Coordinates of N, CA and C in Angstrom, one line a residue:
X1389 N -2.5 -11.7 -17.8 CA -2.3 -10.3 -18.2 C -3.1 -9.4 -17.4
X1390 N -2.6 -8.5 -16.7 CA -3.1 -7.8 -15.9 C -3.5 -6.0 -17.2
X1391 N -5.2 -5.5 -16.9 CA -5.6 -4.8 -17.5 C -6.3 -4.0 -16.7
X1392 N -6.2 -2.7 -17.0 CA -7.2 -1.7 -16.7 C -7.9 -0.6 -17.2
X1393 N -9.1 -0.6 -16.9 CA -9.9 0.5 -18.0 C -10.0 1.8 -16.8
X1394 N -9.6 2.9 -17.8 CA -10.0 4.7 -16.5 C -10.9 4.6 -16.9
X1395 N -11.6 5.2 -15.6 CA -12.5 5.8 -15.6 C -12.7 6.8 -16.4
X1396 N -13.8 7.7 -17.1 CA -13.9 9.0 -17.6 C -13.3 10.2 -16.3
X1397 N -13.8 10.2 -14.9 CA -13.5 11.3 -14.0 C -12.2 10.3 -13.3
X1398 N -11.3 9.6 -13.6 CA -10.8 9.3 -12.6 C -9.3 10.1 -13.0
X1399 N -8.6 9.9 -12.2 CA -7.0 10.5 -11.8 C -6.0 9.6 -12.6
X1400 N -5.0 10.0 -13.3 CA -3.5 8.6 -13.5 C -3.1 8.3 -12.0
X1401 N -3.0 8.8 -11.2 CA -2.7 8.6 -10.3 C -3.3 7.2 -9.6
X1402 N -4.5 7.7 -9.4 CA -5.7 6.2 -9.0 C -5.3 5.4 -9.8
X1403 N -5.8 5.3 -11.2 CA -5.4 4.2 -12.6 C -3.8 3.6 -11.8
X1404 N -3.1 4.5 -11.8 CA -1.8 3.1 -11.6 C -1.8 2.8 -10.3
X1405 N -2.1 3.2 -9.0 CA -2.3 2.4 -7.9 C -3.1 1.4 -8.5
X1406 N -4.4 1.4 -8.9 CA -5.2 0.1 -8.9 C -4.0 -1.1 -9.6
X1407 N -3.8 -0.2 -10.5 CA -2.7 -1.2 -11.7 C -1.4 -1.8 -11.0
X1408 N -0.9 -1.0 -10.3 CA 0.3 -1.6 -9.1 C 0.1 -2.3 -8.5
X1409 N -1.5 -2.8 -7.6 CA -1.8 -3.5 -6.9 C -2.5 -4.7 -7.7
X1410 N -3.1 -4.7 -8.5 CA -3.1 -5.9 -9.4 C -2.4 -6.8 -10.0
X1411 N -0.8 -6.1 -10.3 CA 0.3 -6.6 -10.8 C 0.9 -7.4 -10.1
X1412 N 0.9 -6.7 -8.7 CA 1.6 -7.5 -7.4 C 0.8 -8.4 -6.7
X1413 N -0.5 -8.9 -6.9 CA -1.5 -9.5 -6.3 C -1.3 -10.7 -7.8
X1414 N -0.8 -10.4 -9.2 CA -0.9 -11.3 -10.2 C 0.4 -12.6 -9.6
X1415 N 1.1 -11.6 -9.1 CA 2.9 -12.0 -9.1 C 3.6 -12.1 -10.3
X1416 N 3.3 -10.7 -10.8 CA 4.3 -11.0 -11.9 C 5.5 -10.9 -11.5
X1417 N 5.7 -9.1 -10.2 CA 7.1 -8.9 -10.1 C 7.8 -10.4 -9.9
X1418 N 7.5 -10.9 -9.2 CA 7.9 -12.1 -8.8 C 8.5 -12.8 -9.5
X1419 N 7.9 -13.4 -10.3 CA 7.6 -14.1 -11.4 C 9.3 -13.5 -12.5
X1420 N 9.1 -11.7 -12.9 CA 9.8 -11.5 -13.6 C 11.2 -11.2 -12.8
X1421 N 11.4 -10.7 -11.5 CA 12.5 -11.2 -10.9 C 13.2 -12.8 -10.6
X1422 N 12.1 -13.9 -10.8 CA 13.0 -15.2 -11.0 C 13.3 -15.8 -12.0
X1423 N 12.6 -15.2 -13.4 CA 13.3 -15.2 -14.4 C 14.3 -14.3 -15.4
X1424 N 14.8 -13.7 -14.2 CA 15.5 -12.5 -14.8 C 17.0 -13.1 -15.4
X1425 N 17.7 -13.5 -14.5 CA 18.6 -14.9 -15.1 C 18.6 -16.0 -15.2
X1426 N 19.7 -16.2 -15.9 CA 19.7 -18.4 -15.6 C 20.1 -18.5 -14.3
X1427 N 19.3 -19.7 -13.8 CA 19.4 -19.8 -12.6 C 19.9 -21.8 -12.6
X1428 N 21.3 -21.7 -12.0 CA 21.8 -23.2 -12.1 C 21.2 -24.5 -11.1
X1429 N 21.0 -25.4 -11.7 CA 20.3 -26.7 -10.7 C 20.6 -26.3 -9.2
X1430 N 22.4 -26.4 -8.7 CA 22.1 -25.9 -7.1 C 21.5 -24.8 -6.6
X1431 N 21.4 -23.8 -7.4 CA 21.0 -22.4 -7.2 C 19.6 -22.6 -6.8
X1432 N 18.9 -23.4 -7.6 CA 17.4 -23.9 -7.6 C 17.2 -24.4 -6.8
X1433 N 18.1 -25.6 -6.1 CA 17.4 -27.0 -5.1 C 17.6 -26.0 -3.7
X1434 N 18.7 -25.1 -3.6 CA 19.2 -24.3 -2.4 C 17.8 -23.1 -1.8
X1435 N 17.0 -22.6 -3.2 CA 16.3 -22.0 -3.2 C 15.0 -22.1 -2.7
X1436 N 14.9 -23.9 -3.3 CA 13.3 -24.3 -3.0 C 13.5 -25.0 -1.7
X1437 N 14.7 -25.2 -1.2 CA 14.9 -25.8 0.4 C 14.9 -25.0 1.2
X1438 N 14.8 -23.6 1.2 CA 15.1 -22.6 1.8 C 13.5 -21.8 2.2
X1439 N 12.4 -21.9 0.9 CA 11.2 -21.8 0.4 C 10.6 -23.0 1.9
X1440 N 10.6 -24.6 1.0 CA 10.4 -25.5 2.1 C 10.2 -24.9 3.6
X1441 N 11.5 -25.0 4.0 CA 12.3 -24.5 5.6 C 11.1 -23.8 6.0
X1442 N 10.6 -22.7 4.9 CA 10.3 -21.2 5.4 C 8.8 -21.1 5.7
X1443 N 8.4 -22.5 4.6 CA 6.8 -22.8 5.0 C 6.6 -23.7 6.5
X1444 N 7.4 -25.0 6.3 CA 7.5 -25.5 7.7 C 7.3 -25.0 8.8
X1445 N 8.0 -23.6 8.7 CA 7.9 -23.1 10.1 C 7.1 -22.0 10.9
X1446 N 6.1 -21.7 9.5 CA 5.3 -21.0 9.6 C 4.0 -22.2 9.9
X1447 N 4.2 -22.9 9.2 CA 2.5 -24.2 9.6 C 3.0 -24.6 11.4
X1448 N 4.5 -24.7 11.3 CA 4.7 -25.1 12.9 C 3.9 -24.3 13.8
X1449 N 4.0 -22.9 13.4 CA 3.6 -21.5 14.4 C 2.0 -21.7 15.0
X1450 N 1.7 -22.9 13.7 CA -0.4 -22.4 14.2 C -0.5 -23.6 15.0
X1451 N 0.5 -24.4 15.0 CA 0.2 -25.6 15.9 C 0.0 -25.1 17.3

């Protein structure tokens, strides 16, 4: 659970950048965009092979 305390002199403005960048550093969006629907067994294996693929070929790059 992502929290934040204002400061007494500080801005909303500041308060929700800090809070935007905390949320996105937690991964919620993430998180709440892959459970936004049901997502079916192929939907899933297609997803995490694709994930796979995408790390492989980035560890390839530092070789």
């Amino acid at each position: 659970m992502t929290q934040i305390v204002v400061g007494e002199n500080e801005g909303i403005e500041s308060a929700l950048r800090r809070f935007k960048r905390q949320v996105s550093k937690a991964g919620i969006f993430q998180d709440m965009r892959k459970k936004r629907h049901f997502e079916t067994p192929l939907e899933k294996e297609k997803r995490k092979a694709i994930a796979k693929h995408k790390q492989r070929r980035s560890r390839s790059d530092y070789k």
